[in-house]
Short mmCIF file of C-alpha atoms in Angstrom, two decimals:
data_model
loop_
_atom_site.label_atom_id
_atom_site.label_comp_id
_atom_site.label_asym_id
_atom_site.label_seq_id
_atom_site.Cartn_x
_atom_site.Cartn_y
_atom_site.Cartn_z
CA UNK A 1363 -13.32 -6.75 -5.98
CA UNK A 1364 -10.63 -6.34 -8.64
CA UNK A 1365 -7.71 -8.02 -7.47
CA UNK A 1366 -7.41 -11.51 -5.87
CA UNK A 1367 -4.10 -10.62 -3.73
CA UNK A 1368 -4.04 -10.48 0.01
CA UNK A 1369 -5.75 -7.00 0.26
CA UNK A 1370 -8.83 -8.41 -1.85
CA UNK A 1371 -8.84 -11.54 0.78
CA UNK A 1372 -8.85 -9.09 3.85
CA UNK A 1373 -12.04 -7.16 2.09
CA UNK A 1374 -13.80 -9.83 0.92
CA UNK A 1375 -13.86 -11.38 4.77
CA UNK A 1376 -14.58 -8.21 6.06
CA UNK A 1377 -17.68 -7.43 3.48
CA UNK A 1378 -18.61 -11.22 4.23
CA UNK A 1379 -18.52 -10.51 8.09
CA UNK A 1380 -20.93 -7.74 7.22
CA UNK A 1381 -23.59 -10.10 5.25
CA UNK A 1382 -22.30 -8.54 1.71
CA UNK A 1383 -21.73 -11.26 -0.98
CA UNK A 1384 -18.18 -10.87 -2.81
CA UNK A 1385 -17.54 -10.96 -6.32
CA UNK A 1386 -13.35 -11.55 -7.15
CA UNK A 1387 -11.90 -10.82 -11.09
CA UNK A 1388 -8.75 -12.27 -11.02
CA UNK A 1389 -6.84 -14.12 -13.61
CA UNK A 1390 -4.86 -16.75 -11.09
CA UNK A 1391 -7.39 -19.45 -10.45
CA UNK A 1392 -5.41 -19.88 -6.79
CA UNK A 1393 -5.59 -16.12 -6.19
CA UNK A 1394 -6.10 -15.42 -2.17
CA UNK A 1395 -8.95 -13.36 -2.57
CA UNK A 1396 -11.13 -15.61 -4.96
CA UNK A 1397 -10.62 -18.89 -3.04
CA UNK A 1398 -12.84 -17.22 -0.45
CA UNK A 1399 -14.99 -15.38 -2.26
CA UNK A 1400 -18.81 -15.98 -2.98
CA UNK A 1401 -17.47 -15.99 -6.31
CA UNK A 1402 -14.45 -15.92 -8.62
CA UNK A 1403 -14.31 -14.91 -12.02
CA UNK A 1404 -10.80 -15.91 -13.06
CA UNK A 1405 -10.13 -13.61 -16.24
CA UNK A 1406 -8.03 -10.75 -17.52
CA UNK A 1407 -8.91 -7.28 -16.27
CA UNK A 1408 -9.31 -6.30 -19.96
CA UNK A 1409 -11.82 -8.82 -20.45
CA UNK A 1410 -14.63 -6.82 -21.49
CA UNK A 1411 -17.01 -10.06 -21.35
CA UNK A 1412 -16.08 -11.21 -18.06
CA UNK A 1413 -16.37 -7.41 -16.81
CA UNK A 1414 -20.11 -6.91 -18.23
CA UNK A 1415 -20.62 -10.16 -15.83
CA UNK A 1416 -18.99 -8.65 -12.88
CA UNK A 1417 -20.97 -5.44 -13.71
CA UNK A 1418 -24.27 -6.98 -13.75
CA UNK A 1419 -23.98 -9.25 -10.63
CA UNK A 1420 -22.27 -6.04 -8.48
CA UNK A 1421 -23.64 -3.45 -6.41
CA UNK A 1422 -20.19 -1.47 -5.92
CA UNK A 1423 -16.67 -2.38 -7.08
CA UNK A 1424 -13.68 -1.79 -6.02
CA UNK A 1425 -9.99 -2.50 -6.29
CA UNK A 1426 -7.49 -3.53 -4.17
CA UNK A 1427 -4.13 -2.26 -6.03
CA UNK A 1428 -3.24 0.55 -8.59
CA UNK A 1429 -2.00 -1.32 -11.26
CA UNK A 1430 -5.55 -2.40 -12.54
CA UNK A 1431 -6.04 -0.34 -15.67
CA UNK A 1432 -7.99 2.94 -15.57
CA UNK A 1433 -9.35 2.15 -18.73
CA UNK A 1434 -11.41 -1.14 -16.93
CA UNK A 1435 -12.39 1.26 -14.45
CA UNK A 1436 -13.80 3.81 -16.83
CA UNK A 1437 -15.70 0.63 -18.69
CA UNK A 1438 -17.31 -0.62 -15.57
CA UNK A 1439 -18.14 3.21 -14.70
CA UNK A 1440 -20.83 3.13 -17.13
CA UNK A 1441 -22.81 0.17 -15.90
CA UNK A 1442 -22.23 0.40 -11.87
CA UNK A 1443 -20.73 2.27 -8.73
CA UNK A 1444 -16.83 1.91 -8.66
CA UNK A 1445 -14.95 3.32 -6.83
CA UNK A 1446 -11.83 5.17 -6.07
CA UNK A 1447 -12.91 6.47 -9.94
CA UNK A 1448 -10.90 5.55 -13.01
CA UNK A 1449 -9.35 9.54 -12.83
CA UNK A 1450 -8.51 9.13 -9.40
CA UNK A 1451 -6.72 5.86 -10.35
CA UNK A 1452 -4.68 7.38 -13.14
CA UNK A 1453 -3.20 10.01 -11.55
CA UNK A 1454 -1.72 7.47 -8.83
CA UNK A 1455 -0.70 5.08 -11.48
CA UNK A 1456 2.26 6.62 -12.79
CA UNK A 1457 5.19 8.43 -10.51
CA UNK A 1458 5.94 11.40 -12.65
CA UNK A 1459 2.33 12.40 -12.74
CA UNK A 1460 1.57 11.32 -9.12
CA UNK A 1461 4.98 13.99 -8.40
CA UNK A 1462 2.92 16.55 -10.27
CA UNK A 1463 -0.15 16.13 -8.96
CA UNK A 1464 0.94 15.88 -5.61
CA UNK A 1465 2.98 19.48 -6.19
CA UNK A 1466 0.11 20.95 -7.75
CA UNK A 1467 -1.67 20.63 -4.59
CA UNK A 1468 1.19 22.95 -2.50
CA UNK A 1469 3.05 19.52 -0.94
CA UNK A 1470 6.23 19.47 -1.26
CA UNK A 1471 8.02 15.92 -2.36
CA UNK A 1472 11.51 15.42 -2.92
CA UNK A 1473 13.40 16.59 -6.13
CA UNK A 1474 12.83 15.06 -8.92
CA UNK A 1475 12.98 15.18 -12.58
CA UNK A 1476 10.72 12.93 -15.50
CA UNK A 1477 13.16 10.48 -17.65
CA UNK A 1478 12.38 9.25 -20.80
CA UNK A 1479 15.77 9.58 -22.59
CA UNK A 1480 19.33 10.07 -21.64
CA UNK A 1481 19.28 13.16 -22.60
CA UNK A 1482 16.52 13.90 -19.88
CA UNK A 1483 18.87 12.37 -17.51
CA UNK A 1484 22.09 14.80 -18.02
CA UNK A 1485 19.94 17.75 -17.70
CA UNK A 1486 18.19 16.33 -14.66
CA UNK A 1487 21.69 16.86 -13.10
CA UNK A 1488 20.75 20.69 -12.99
CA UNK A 1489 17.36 20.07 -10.49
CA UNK A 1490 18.57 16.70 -8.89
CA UNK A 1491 21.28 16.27 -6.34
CA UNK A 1492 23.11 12.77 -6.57
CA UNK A 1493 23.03 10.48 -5.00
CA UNK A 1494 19.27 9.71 -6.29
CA UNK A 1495 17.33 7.07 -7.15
CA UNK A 1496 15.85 6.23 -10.26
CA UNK A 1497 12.53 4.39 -10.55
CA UNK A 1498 10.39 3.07 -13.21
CA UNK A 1499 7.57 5.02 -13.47
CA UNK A 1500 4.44 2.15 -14.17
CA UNK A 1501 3.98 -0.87 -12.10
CA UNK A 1502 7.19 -0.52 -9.72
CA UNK A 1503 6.67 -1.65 -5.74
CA UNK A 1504 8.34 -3.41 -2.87
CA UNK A 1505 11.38 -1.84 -4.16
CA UNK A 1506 10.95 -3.48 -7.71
CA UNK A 1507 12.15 -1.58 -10.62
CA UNK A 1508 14.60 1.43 -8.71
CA UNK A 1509 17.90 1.89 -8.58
CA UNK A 1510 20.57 3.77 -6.54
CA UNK A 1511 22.21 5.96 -7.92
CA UNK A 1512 25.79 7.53 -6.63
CA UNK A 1513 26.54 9.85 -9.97
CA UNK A 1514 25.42 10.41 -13.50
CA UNK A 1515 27.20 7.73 -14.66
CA UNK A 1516 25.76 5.45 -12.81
CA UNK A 1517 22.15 6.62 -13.51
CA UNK A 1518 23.19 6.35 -17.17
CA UNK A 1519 23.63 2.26 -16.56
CA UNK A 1520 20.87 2.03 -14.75
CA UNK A 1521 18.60 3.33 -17.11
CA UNK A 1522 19.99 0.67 -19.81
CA UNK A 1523 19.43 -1.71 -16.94
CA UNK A 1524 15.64 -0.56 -16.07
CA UNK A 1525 14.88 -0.93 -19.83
CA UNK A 1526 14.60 2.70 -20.99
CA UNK A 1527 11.64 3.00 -19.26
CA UNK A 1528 9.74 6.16 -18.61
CA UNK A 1529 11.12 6.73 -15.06
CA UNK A 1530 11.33 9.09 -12.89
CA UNK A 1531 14.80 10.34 -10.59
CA UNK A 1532 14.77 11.44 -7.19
CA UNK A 1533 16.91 13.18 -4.89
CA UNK A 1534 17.58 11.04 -2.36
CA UNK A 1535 17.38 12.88 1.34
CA UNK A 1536 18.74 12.76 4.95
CA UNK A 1537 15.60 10.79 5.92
CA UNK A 1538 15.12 10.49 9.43
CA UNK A 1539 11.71 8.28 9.65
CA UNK A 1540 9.16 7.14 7.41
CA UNK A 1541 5.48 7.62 8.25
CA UNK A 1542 1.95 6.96 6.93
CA UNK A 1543 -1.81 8.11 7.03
CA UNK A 1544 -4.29 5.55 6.12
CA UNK A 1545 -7.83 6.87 5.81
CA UNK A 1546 -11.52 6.41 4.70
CA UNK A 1547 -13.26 8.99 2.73
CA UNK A 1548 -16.99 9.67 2.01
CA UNK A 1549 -18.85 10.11 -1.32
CA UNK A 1550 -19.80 13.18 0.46
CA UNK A 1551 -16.25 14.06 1.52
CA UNK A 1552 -16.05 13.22 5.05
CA UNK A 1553 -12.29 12.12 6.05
CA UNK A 1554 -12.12 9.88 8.80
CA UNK A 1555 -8.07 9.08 9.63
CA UNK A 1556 -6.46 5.99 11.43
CA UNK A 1557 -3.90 6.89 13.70
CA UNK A 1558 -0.30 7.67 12.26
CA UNK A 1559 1.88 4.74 11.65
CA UNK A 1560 5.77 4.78 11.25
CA UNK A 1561 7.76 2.75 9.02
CA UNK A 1562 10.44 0.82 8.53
CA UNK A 1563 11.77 -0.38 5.46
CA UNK A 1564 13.98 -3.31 4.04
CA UNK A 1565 15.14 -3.85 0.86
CA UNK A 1566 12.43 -1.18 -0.20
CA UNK A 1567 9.74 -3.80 1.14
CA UNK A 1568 7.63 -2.86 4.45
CA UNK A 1569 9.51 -4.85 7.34
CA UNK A 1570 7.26 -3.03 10.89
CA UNK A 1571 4.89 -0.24 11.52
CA UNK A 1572 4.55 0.92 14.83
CA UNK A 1573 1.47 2.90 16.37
CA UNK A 1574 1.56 4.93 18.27
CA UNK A 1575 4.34 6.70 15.56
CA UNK A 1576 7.53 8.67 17.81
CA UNK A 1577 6.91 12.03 15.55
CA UNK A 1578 5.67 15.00 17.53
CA UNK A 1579 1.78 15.55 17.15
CA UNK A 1580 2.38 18.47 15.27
CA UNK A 1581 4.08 16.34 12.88
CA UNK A 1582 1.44 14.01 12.76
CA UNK A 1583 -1.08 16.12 12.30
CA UNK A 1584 0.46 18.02 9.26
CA UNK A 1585 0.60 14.47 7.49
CA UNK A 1586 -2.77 14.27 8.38
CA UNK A 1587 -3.99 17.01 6.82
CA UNK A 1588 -1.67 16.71 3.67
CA UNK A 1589 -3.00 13.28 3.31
CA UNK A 1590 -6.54 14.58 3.55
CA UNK A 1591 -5.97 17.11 1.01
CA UNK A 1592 -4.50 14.80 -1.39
CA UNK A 1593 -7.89 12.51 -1.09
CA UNK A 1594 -9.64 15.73 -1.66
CA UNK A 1595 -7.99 16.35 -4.90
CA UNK A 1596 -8.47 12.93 -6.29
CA UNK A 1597 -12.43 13.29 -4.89
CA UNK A 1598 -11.45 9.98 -3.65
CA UNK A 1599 -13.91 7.45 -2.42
CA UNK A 1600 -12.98 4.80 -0.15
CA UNK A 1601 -9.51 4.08 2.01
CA UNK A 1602 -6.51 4.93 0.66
CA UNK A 1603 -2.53 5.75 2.05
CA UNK A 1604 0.08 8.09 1.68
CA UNK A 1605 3.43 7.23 2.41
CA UNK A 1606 5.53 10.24 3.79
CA UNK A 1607 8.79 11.03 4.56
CA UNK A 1608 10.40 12.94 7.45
CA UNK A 1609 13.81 14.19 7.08
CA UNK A 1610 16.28 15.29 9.30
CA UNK A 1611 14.74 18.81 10.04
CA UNK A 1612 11.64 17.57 10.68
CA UNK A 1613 9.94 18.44 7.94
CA UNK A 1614 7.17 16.22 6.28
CA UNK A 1615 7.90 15.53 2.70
CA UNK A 1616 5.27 13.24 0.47
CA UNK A 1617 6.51 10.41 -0.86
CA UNK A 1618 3.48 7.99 -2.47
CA UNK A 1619 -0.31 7.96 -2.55
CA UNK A 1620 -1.19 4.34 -2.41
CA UNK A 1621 -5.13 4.11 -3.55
CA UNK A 1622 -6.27 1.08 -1.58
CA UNK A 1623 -5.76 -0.29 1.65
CA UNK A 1624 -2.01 -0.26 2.28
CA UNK A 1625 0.66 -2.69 4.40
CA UNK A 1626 1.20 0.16 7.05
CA UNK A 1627 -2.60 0.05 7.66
CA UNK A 1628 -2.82 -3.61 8.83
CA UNK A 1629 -2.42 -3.27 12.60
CA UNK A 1630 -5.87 -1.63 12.00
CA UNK A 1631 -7.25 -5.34 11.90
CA UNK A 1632 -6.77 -6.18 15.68
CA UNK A 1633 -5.57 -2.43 17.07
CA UNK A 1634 -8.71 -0.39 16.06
CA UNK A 1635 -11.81 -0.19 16.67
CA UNK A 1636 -12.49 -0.89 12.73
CA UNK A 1637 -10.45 -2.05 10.67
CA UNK A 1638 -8.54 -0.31 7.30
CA UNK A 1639 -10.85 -3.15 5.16
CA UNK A 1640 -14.50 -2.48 7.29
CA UNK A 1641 -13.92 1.48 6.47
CA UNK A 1642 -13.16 0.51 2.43
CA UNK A 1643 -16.95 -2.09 2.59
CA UNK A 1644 -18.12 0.87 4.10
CA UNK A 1645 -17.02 3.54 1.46
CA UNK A 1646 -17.97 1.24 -0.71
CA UNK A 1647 -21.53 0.62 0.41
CA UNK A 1648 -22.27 4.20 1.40
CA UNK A 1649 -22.37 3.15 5.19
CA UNK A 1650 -21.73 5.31 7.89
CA UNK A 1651 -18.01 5.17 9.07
CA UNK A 1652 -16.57 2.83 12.02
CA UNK A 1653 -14.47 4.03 14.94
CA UNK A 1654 -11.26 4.81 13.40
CA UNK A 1655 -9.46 5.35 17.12
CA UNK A 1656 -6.95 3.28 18.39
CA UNK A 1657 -7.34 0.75 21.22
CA UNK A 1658 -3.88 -0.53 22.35
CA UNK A 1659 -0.21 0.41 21.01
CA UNK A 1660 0.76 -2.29 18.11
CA UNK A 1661 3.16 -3.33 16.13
CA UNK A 1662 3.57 -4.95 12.69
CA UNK A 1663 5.75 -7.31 11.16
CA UNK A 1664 5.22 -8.79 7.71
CA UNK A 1665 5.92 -12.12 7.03
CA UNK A 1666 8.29 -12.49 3.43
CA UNK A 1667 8.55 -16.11 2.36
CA UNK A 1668 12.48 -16.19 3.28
CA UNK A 1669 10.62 -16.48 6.73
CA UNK A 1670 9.88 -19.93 5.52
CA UNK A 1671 12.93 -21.41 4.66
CA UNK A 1672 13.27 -24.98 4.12
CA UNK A 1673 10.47 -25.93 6.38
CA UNK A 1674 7.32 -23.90 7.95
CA UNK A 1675 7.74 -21.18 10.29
CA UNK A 1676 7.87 -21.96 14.28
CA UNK A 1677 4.21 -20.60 14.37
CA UNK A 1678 3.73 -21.50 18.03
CA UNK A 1679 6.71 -18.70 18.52
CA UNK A 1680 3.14 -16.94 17.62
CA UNK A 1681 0.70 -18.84 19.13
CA UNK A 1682 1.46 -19.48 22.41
CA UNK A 1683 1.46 -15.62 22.92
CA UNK A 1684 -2.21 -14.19 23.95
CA UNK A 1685 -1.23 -10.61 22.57
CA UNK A 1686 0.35 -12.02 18.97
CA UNK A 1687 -1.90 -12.21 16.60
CA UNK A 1688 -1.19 -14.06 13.23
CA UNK A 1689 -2.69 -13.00 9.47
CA UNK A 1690 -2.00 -15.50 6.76
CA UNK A 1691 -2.81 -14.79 3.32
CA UNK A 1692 -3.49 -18.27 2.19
CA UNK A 1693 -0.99 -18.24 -0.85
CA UNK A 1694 0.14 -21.70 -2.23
CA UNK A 1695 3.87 -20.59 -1.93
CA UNK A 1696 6.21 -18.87 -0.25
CA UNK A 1697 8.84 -16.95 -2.22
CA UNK A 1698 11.95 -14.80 -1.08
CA UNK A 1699 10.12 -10.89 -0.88
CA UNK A 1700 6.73 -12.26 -1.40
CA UNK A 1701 4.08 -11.24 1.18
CA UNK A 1702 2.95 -14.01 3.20
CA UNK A 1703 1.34 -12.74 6.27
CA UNK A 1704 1.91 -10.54 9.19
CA UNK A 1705 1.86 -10.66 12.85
CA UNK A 1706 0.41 -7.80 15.26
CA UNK A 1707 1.95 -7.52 18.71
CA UNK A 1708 -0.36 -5.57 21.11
CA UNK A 1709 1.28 -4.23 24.39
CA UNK A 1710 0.52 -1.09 26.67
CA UNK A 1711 3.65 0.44 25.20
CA UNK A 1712 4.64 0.66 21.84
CA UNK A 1713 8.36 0.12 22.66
CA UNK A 1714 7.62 -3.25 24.57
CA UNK A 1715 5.79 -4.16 21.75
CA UNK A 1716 8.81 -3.81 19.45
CA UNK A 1717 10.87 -5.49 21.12
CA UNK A 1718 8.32 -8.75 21.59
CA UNK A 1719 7.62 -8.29 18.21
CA UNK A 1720 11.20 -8.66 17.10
CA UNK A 1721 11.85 -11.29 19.42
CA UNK A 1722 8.14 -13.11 17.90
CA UNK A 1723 9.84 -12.60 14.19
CA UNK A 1724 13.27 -14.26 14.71
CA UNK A 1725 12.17 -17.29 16.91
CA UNK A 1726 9.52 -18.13 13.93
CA UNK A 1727 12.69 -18.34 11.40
CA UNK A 1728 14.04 -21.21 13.91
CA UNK A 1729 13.61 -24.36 11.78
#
C-alpha cells in the first residue's frame, strides 16, 4: 500500500482479515496505516531504493490517494502488479484534465475553463457564468485550495491568493443534492457497484452520507452507469468513486473521479455485505468479487478533530448505542478539518437514522 492515511489503515485490516501480509510506504513514521501493518517502510514516494524493496517483497500494490506520483507508479509497473495503473492515475490527478477526460467520454460536468494566467481568466468570462469557483488544479481536497468567486474581480484576487497556480474555474450551479457511486472493477472489466450514497458537505469537507440516497432510481441508475463508464475509460482496476452533482432539474452532472476508496463509501464497512476496502484486496488480488448489496439503511458522519475540543469526545454518546458503530483512525492528533473517524448509524429507515445520527454527533462534542 502507498499511503499510510486512514484509507491505507482500513485496507491493510481488511487484506490482514483475509490472511494477506501488508506492506505500507509512507514517509510519517506515525502514519495510521503503517503502525498496523506487517510492515512499514517509512520513505519518500520518490525513493527509488525504498520502492525496488517494496517491489520485491509485493505481490500487488496499490494506493490509497491520487496525489502519489504517476511517475512511482510507472517505476513500480515494471517490476510488479499495481494497480489502478500510473495512466489511469494521471488523468485523475489534475482537474483540468480530469474535466477533459471526463467530457471526452459524453458526461457532461459543469462549465469550466483551464487558468494559467490572468489573461485566461478574463476570457474565461465568455464560457463561465459568475459566480464560480476557482480551484487549484494539483493536490487540492476537503475544500483546500478553492475559492468563491462572486465576479471577475474577485477571481482576479483570488488567483494572486491561490499562488498563480494552474487552476481551473467553474460555474457554480443551482445544486440540489450531491451524490456518489463507489465501485469495484475487474482486470477483466466486470463492474460491481455499491449502492448510491448522497452527500452532504461542510466547508467543502464530507460532513454525512446517507444510503439509501432520496434521488429517483432513474437518477441513480444514470450515475451508475456514468460512473461505470468513466472506470471503463481509465481501464481501471480496483475501487474507485465519482462524486456527482444533481442540480435543480434533476439532471446528473459529474463532478470528481476519486481513484481509491472514497469517504462516501465508508458505511460500506458495517452496511454491506463487503466492504468498499474487501472489494479493493480483492481487485487487487484477482479474487472474485464480494456482495456489494446493501443490508440495512445507514448513515455516516465523519469525525473532524474540532469534535475533540479541549478534551476527548463523549464516546459512550456512541457506545452505549447497539446500532452506532465507531471507526477511529488511530492518528496521534486531532486537528480542526482533519479526519479522525466516523460513526455509522444503522436503522430500518434511513430518515430515523439521520436523525440518531445527528443527535449521536452533537452529544459526543459535550465535554
Amino acid at each position: 500500500m502507498l499511503g499510510g492515511g486512514q484509507l491505507g489503515r482500513m485496507f491493510t485490516s481488511a487484506a490482514q482479515s483475509m490472511g494477506y501480509r501488508v506492506v505500507v510506504l509512507d514517509p510519517d513514521q506515525n502514519s495510521p496505516a503503517g503502525i498496523i501493518a506487517d510492515q512499514h517502510i517509512c520513505a519518500s514516494y520518490t525513493d527509488e531504493q525504498a520502492l525496488k524493496q517494496m517491489a520485491e517483497q509485493c505481490a500487488a500494490i496499490t494506493t490509497e490517494f491520487e496525489n502519489i506520483p504517476a511517475s512511482t507508479l510507472a517505476f513500480l509497473e515494471q517490476r510488479t502488479v499495481v494497480h489502478p495503473s500510473s495512466t489511469a492515475l494521471a488523468k485523475t490527478q489534475n482537474r483540468n484534465v480530469e474535466k477533459r477526460f471526463i467530457n471526452s467520454l459524453g458526461i457532461a460536468t459543469v462549465p469550466f475553463a483551464s487558468i494559467h494566467s490572468q489573461e485566461d481568466l478574463i476570457a474565461a468570462t465568455h464560457s463561465v457564468q459568475f459566480p464560480a469557483i476557482l480551484k487549484v488544479a494539483t493536490f487540492g481536497y476537503d475544500g483546500k485550495g478553492q475559492i468563491v468567486c462572486e465576479n471577475l474581480d474577485a477571481a482576479l484576487q483570488a488567483f494572486e491568493a491561490l499562488g498563480q497556480k494552474e487552476c481551473v474555474l467553474e460555474q457554480r450551479i443551482q445544486l440540489d443534492r450531491e451524490i456518489s457511486v463507489v465501485l469495484a472493477r475487474s482486470e477483466n472489466g466486470e463492474v460491481y457497484n455499491f449502492p448510491v450514497a448522497e452527500n452532504v458537505h461542510v466547508n467543502g469537507i464530507l460532513h454525512s452520507t446517507r444510503v439509501p440516497a432520496t434521488v429517483s432510481s432513474a437518477q441513480q441508475q444514470t450515475a451508475i452507469e456514468m460512473a461505470d463508464k468513466i472506470a471503463a475509460g481509465l481501464n481501471y482496476v480496483g475501487t474507485m468513486a465519482v462524486e456527482f452533482f444533481v442540480d435543480q432539474s434533476g439532471n446528473i452532472i459529474a463532478n470528481e473521479i476519486a481513484p481509491r476508496p472514497h469517504n462516501s463509501g465508508h458505511y460500506t464497512l458495517d452496511a454491506c455485505h463487503s466492504s468498499q476496502f474487501e472489494q479493493q484486496v480483492r481487485m487487487l488480488c484477482g479474487l472474485a468479487s464480494g456482495d456489494t448489496s446493501l443490508i440495512t439503511p445507514v448513515v455516516m458522519i465523519n469525525l473532524l478533530g474540532d469534535v475533540w475540543g479541549s478534551s476527548q469526545p463523549n464516546w459512550q454518546a456512541a457506545l452505549q448505542l447497539p446500532n452506532v458503530k465507531l471507526h477511529l483512525y488511530g492518528k496521534k492528533e486531532a486537528r480542526v478539518g482533519r479526519k479522525m473517524g466516523h460513526i455509522n448509524v444503522l436503522d430500518d429507515a434511513a430518515e430515523s437514522a439521520l436523525n440518531q445520527a445527528s443527535q449521536v454527533f452533537e452529544a459526543l462534542k459535550a465535554d
